Coordinates of N, CA and C in Angstrom, one line a residue:
X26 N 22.0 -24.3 -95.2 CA 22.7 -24.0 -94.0 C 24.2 -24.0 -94.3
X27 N 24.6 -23.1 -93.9 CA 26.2 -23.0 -93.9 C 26.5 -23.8 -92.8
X28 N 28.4 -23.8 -93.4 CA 28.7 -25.0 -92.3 C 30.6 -24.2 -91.6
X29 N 30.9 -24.6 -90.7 CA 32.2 -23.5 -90.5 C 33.5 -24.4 -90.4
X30 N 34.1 -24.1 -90.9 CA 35.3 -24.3 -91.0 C 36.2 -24.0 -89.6
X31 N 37.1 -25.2 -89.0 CA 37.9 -24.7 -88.2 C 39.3 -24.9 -88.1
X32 N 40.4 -23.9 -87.8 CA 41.6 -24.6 -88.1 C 42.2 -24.7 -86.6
X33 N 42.5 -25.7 -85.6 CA 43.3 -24.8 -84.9 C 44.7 -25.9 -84.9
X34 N 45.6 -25.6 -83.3 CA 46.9 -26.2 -83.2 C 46.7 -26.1 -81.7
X35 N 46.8 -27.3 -81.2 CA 47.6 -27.1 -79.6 C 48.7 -27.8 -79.5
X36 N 49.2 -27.3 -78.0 CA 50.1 -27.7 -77.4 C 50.5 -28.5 -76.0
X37 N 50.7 -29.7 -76.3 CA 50.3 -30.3 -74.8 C 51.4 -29.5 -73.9
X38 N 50.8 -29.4 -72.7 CA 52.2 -28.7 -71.8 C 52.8 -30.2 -71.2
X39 N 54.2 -29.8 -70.7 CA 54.7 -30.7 -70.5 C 54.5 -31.2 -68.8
X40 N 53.6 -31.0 -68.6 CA 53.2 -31.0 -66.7 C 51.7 -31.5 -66.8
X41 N 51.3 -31.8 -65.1 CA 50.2 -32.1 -65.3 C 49.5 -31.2 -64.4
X42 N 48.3 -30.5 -64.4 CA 47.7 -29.8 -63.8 C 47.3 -29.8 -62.4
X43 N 48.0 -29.8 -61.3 CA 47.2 -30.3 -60.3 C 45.6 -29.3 -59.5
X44 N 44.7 -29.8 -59.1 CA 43.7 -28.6 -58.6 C 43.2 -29.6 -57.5
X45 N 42.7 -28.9 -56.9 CA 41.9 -29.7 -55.3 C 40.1 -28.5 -55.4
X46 N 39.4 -29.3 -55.1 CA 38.3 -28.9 -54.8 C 37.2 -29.7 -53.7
X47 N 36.2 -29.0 -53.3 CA 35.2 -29.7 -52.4 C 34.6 -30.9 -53.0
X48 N 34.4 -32.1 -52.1 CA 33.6 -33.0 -53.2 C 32.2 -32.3 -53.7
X49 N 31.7 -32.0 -52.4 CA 30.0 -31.4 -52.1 C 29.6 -30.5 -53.3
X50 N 30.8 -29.3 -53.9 CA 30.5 -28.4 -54.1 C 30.5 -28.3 -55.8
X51 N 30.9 -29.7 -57.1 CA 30.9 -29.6 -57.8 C 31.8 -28.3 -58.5
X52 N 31.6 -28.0 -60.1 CA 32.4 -27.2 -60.2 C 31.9 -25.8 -60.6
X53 N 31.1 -25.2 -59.6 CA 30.4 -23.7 -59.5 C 31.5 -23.0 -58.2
X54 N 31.9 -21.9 -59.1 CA 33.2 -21.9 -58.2 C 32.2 -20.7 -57.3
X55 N 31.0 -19.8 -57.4 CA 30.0 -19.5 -56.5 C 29.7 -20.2 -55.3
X56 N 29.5 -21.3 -55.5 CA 29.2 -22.2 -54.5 C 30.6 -22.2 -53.2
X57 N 31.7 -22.6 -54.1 CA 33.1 -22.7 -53.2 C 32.9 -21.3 -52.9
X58 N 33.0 -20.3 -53.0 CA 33.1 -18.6 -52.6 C 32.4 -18.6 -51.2
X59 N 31.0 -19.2 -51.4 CA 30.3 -19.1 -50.4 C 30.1 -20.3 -49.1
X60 N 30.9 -21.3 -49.6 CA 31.3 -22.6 -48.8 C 32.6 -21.7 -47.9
X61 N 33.7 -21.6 -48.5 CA 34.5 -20.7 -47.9 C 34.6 -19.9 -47.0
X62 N 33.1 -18.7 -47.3 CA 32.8 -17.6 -46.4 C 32.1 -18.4 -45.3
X63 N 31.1 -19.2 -45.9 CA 30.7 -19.6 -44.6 C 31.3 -20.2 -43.5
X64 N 32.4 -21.0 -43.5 CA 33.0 -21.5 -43.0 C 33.8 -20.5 -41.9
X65 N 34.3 -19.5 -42.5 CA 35.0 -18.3 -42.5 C 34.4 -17.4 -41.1
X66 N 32.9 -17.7 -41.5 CA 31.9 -17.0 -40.6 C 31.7 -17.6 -39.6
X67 N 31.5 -19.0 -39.7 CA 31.2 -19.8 -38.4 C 32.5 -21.1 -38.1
X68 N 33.2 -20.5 -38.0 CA 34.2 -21.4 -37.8 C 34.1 -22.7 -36.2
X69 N 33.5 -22.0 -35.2 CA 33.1 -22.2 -34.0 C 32.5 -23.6 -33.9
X70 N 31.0 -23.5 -35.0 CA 30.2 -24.7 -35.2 C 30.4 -25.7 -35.6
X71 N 31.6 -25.5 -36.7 CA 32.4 -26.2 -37.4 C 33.1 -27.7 -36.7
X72 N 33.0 -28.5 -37.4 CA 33.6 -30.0 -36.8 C 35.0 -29.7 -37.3
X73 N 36.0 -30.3 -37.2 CA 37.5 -30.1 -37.3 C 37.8 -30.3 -38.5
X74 N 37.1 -31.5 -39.5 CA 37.3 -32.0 -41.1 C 35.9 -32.0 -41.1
X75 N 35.7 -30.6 -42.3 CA 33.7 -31.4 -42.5 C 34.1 -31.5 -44.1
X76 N 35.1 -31.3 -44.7 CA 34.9 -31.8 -46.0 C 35.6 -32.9 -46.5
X77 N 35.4 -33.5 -47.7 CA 36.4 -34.2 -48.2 C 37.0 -33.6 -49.3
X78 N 38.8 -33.7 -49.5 CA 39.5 -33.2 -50.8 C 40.0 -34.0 -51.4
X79 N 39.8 -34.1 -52.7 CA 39.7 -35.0 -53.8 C 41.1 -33.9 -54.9
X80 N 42.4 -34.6 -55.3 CA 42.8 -34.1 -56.0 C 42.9 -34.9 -57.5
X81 N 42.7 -34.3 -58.4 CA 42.7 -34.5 -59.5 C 43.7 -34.1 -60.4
X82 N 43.8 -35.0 -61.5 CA 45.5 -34.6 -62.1 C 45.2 -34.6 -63.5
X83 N 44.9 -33.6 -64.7 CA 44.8 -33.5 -65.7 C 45.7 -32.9 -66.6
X84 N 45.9 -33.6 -68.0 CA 47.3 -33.3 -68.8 C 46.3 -32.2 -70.3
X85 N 46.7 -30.9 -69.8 CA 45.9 -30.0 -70.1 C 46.7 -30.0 -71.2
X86 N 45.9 -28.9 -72.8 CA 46.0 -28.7 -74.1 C 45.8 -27.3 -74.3
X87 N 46.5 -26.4 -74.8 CA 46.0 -25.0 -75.3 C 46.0 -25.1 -76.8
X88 N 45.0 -25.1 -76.8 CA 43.7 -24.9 -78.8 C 43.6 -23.7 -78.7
X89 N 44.3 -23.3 -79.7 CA 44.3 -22.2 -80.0 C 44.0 -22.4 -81.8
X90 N 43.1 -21.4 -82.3 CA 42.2 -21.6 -83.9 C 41.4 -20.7 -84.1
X91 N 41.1 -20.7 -85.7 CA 40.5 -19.4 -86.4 C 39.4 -20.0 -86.4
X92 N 38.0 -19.4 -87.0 CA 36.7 -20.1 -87.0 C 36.3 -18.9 -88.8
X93 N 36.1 -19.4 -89.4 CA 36.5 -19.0 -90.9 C 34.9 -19.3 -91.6
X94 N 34.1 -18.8 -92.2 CA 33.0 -19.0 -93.0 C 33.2 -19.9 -94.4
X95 N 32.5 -21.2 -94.4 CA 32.9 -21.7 -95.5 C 33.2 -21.7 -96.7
X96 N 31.9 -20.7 -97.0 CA 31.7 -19.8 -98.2 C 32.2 -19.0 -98.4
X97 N 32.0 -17.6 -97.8 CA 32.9 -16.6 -97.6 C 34.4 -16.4 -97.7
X98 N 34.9 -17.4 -96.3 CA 36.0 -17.2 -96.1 C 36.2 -15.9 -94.9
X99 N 35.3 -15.7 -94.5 CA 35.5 -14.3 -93.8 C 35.9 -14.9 -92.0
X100 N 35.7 -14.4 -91.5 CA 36.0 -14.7 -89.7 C 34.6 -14.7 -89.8
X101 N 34.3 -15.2 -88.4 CA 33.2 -15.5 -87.7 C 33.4 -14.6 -85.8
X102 N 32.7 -13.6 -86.0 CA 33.5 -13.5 -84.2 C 32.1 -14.0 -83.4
X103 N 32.3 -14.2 -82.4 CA 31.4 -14.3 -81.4 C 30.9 -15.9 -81.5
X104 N 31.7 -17.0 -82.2 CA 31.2 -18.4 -82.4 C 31.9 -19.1 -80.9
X105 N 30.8 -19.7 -80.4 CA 31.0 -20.3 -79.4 C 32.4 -21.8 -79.0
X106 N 32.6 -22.0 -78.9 CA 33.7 -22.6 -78.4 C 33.9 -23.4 -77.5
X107 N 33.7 -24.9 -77.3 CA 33.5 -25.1 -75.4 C 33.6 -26.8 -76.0
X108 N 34.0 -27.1 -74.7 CA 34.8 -28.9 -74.4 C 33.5 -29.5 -74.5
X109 N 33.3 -30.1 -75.0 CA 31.9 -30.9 -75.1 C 32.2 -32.1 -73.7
X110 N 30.5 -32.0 -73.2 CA 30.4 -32.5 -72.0 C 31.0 -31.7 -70.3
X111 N 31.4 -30.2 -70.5 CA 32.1 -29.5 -69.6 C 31.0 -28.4 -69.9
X112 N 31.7 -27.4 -69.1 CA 31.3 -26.4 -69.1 C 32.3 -24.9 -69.6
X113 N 33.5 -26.0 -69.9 CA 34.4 -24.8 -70.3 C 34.0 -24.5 -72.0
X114 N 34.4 -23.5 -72.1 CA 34.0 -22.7 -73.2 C 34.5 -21.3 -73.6
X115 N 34.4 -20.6 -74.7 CA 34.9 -19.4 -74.9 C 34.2 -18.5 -76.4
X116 N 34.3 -18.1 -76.4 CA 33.9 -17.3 -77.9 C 35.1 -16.4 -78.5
X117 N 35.0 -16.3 -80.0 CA 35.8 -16.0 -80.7 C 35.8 -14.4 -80.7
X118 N 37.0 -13.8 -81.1 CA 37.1 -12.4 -81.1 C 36.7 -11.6 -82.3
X119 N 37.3 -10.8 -82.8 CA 36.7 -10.2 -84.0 C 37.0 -10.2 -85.0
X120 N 38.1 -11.1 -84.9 CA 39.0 -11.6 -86.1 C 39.0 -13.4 -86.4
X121 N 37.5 -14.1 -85.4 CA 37.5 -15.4 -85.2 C 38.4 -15.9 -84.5
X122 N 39.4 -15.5 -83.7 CA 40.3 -16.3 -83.1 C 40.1 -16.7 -81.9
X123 N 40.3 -17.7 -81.3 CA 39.9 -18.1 -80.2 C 41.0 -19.1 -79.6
X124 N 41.2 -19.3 -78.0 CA 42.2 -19.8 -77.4 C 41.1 -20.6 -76.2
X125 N 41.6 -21.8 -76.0 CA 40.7 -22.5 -74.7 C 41.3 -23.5 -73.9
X126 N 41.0 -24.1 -72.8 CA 42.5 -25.2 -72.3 C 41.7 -26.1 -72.7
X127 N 41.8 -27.4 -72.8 CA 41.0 -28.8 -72.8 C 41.8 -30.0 -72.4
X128 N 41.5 -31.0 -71.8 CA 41.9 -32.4 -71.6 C 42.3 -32.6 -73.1
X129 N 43.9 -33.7 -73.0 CA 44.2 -33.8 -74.2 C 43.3 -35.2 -75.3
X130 N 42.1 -35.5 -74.9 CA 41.4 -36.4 -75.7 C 40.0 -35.9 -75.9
X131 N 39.8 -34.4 -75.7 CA 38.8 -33.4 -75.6 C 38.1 -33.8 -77.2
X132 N 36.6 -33.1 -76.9 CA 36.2 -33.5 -78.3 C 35.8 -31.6 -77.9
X133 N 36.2 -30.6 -79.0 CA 35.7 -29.2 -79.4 C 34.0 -29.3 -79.9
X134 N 32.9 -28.9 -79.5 CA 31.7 -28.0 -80.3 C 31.8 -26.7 -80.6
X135 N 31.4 -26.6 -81.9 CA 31.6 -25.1 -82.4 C 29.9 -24.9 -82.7
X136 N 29.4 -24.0 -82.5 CA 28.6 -23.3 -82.8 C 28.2 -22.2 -83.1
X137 N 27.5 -21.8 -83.6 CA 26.8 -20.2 -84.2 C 25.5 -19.8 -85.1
X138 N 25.1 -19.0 -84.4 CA 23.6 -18.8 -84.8 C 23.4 -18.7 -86.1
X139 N 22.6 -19.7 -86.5 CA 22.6 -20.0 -88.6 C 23.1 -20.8 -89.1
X140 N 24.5 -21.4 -88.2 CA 25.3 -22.1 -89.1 C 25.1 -23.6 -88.2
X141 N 25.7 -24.7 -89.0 CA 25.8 -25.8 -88.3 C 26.5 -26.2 -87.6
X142 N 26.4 -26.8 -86.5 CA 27.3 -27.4 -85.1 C 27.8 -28.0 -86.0
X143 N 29.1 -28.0 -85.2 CA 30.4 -29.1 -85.5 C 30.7 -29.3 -84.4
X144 N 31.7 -30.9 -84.4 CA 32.2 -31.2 -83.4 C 33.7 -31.6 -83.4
X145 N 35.0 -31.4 -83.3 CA 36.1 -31.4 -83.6 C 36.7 -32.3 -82.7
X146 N 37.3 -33.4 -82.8 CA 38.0 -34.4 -81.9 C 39.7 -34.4 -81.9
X147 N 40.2 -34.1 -80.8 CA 41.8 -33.4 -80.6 C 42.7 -34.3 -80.5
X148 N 42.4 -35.9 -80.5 CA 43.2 -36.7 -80.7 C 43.2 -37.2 -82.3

């Protein structure tokens, strides 16, 4: 089994992220679309506060990195990419390159069909 090589570099930004979401509605932003409309639609039925908003404050990282064949040395495109334990994620282009945001004590999984998972830790 081959194994993949990864190089990358981030950048902490110098701010912190702020975002607000529904508690109810986890993070399927479908769900919020349709929490929204419906509300939107029956506004009438509606109690005056039916949600709760929870803000959260994250000090976000842009990884940006090649995904390289160990053997080879060639690019890898289409190798998966994603925050272990999230759902964020991305795949590489056609030259291997890939860009993704993460919390800055994120741990990376890389994967691709054949080769062996890795797991990359950003601190």
């Amino acid at each position: 089994m081959s194994t993949i090589n990864a190089w990358f570099n981030h950048k902490i930004l110098k701010y912190e992220t702020p975002f607000t979401r529904y508690s109810h509605c986890a993070y399927n932003p479908f769900i919020l679309i349709c929490c929204i409309q419906l509300r939107a639609s029956t506004t009438s039925n509606l109690p005056a506060h039916p949600y709760t908003w929870r803000k959260h404050y994250f000090a976000d990282s842009i990884i940006t990195g090649r995904i390289l064949d160990s053997v080879t040395g060639n690019p890898l495109s289409g190798v998966s990419v994603r925050v272990k334990g999230t759902a964020v994620g991305t795949i590489t282009d056609q030259s291997g390159n890939f860009r993704i945001e993460a919390p800055n004590q994120a741990t990376l999984q890389i994967s691709y069909l054949g080769y062996k998972t890795i797991e990359v830790s950003l601190n």
